Short mmCIF file of C-alpha atoms in Angstrom, two decimals:
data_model
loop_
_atom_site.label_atom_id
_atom_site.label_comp_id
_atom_site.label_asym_id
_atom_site.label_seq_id
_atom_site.Cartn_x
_atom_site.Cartn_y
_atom_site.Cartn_z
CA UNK A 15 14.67 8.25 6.28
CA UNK A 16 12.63 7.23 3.75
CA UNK A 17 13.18 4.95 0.84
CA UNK A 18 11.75 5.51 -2.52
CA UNK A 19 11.71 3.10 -5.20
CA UNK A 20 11.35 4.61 -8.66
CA UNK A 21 7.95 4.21 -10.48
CA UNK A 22 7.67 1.70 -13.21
CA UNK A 23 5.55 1.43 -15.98
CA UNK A 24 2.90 -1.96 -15.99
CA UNK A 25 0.59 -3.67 -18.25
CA UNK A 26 -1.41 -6.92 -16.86
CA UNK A 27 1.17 -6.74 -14.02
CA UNK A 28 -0.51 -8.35 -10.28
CA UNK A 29 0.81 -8.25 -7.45
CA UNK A 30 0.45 -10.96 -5.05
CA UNK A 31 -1.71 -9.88 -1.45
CA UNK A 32 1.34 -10.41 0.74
CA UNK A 33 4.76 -11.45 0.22
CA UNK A 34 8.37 -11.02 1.72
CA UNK A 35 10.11 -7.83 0.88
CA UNK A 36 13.02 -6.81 2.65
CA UNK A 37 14.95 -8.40 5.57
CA UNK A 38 16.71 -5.43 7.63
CA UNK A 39 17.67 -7.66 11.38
CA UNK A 40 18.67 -4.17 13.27
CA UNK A 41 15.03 -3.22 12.58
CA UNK A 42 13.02 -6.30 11.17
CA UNK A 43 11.59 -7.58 8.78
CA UNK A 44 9.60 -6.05 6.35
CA UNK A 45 6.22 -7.73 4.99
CA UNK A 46 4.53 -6.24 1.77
CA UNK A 47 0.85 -6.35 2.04
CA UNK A 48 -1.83 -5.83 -0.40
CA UNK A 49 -2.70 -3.68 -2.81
CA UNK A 50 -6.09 -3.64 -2.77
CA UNK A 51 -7.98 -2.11 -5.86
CA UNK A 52 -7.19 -2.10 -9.16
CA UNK A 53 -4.52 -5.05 -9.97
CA UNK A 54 -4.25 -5.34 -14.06
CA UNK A 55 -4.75 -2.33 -16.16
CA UNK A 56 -1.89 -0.04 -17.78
CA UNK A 57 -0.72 1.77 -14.34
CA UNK A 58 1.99 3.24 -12.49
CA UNK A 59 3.20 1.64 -9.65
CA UNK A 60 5.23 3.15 -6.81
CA UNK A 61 6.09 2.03 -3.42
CA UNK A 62 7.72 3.90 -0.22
CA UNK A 63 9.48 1.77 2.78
CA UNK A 64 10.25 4.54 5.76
CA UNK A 65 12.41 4.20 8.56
CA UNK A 66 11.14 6.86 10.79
CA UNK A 67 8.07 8.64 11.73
CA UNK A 68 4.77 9.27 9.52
CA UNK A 69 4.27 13.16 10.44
CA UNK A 70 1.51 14.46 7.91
CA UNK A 71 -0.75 12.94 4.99
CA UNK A 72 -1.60 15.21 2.33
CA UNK A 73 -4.88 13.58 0.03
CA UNK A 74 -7.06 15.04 -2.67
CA UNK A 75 -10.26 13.33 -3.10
CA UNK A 76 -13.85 14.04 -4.51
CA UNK A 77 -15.88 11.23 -5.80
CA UNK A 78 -12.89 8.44 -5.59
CA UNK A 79 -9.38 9.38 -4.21
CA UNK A 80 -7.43 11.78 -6.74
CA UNK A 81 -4.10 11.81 -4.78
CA UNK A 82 -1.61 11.08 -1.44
CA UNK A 83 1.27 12.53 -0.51
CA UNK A 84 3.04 11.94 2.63
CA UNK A 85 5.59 13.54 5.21
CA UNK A 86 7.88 11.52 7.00
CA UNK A 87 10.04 12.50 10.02
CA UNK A 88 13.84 10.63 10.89
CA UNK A 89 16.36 11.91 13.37
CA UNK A 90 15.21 15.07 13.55
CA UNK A 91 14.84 15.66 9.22
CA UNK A 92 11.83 15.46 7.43
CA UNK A 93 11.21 13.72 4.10
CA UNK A 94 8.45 14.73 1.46
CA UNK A 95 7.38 11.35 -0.60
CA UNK A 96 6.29 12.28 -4.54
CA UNK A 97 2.98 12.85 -4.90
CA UNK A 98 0.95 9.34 -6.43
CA UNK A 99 -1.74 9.98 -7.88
CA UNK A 100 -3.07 14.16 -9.72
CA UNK A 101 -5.17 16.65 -7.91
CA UNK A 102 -7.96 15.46 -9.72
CA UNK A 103 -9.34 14.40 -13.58
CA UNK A 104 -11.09 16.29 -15.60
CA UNK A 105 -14.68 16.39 -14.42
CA UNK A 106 -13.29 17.10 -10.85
CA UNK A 107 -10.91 20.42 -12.12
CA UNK A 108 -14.28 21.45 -14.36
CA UNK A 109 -16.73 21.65 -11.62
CA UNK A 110 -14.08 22.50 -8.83
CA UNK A 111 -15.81 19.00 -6.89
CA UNK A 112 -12.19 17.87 -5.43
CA UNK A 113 -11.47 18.42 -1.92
CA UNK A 114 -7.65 18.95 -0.32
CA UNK A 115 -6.80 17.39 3.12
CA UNK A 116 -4.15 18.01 5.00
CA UNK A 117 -3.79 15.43 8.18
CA UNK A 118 -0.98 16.49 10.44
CA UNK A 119 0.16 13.63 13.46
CA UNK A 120 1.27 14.18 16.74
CA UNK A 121 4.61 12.69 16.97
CA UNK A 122 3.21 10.42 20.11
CA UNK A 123 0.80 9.10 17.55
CA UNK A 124 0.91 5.30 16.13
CA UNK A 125 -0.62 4.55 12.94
CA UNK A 126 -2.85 1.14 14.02
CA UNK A 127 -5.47 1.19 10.45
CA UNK A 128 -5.51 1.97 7.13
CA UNK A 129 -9.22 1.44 5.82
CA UNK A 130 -11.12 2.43 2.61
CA UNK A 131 -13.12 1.24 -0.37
CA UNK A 132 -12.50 0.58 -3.98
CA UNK A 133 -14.15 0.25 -7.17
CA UNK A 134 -15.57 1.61 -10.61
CA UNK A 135 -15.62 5.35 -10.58
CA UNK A 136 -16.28 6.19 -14.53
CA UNK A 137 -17.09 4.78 -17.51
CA UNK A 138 -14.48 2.50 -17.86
CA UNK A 139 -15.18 0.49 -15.11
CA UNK A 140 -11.64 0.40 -14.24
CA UNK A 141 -11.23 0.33 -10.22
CA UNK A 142 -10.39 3.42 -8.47
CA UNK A 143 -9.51 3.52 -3.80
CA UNK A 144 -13.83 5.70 -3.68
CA UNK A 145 -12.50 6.13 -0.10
CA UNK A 146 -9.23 6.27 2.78
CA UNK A 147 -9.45 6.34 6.31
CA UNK A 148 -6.49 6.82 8.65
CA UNK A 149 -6.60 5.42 12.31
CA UNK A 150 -4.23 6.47 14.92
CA UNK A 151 -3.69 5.49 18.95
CA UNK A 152 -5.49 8.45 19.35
CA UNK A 153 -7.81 9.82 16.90
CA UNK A 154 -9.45 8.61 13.71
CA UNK A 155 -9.33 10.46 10.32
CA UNK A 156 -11.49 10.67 7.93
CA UNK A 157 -13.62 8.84 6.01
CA UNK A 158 -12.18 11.18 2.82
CA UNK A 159 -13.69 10.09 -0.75
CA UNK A 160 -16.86 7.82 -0.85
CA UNK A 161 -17.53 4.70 0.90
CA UNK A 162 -18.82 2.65 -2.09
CA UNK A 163 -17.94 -0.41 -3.77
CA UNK A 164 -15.41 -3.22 -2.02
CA UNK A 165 -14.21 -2.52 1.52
CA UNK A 166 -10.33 -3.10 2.77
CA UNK A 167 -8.42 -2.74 6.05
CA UNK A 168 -4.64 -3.41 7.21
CA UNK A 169 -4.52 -3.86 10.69
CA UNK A 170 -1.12 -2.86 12.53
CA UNK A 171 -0.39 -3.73 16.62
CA UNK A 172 3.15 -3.23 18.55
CA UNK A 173 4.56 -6.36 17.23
CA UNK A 174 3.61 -5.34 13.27
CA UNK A 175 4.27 -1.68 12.68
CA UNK A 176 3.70 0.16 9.87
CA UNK A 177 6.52 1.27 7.68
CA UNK A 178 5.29 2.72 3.97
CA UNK A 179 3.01 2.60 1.74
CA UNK A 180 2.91 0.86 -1.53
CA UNK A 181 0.18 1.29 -5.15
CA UNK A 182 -0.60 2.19 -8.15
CA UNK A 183 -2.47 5.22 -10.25
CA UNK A 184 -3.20 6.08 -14.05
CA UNK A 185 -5.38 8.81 -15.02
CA UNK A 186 -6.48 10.82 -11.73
CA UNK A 187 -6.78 8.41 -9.82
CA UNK A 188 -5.17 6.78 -7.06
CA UNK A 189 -5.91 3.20 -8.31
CA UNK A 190 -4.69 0.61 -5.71
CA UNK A 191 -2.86 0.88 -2.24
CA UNK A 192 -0.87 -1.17 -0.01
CA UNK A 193 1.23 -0.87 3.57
CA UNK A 194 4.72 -2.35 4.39
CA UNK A 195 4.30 -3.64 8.01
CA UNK A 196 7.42 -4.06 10.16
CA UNK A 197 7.54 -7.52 12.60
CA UNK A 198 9.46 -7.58 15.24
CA UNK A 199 11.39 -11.41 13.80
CA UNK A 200 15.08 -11.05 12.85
CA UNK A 201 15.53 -13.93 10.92
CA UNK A 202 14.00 -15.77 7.83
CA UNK A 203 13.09 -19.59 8.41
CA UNK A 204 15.72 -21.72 6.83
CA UNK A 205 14.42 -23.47 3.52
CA UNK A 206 14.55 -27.25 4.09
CA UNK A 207 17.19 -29.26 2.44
CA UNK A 208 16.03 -30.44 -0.98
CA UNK A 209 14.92 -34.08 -0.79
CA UNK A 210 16.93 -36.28 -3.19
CA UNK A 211 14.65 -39.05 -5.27
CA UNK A 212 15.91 -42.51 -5.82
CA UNK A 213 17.67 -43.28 -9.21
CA UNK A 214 15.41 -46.05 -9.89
CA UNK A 215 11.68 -45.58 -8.45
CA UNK A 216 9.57 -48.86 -7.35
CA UNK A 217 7.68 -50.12 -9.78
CA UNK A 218 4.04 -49.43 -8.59
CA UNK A 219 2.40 -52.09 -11.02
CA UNK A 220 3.47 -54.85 -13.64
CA UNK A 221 1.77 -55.40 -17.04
CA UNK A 222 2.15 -59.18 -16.47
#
């Protein structure tokens, strides 16, 4: 099954490299990690938690990454995420320089990394992900895009899983990505009582 929250429109909007999202105890808990990329300009951002299995990766890409889509498998039913991102902008559609990839998993295989680089891909200096790279138990995928500018990596092992992907495009681009990771903890650490202050505090020095 797969989860999609609705895109939302963003100005100035960060979000913070890893924080809390969902609790879910029959499954665990979710962590939201990242984006990594582009973090403040006018954007849209979308996110994607799955419950299931990640079966295929569609991604457009020339010289930055234009677009992902991917294919998720649950109980036997497969679900199509939106697509983030365009096939390509306008330089890319003019001179036909955009590439399609279609990456198709066995369903034995784990996803353990999700690699790539980011930054400035035209004249606006805005950050765009230049590259993506998909690592499995078995077989690695990719590089697809260009491996300039600032490199990233989420790491996943048995006891954090991966379970969506998370980011944020404007024009063309795919302009920032993240990963939900699944732990293996049940619970949330209970906050500590709130410590109560004295009605009258000490006085720490006297003006006579």
């Amino acid at each position: 099954m797969l989860i999609a929250m609705a895109p939302s429109r963003c100005r100035n909007h960060q979000v913070h490299g890893s924080n809390v999202y969902i609790s879910t105890k029959s499954k665990g808990i979710l962590i939201k990690i990242g984006p990594r990329g582009e973090l403040y300009s006018t954007c849209e951002d979308w996110s994607e938690v799955l419950h299931g299995n990640i079966q295929h990766i569609f991604v457009t890409h020339g010289k930055a990454i234009n677009s992902i889509q991917v294919a998720y498998e649950f109980d036997g039913q497969k679900a199509l995420s939106h697509r983030h991102g365009r096939i390509g902008d306008a330089s890319d559609c003019a001179s036909a320089s955009y590439t399609f990839t279609y990456i198709s998993f066995d369903p034995w295989e784990t996803l353990v990394a999700v690699s790539g680089y980011y930054g400035p891909v035209d004249e606006t200096y805005f950050p765009a992900i230049r590259s993506l790279k998909f690592v499995t138990d078995r077989a690695t995928y990719g590089p697809f895009g260009v491996e300039e500018g600032t490199h990233f990596s989420f790491r996943f092992d048995p006891r954090l899983t991966f379970a969506g992907f998370h980011g944020r495009s404007s024009f063309g681009y795919l302009r920032a990505i993240g990963v939900y990771a699944r732990t293996d903890a049940k619970h949330h650490v209970e906050p500590l009582p709130s410590q109560q202050l004295p009605r009258a505090l000490p006085a720490l020095w006297s003006s006579s």
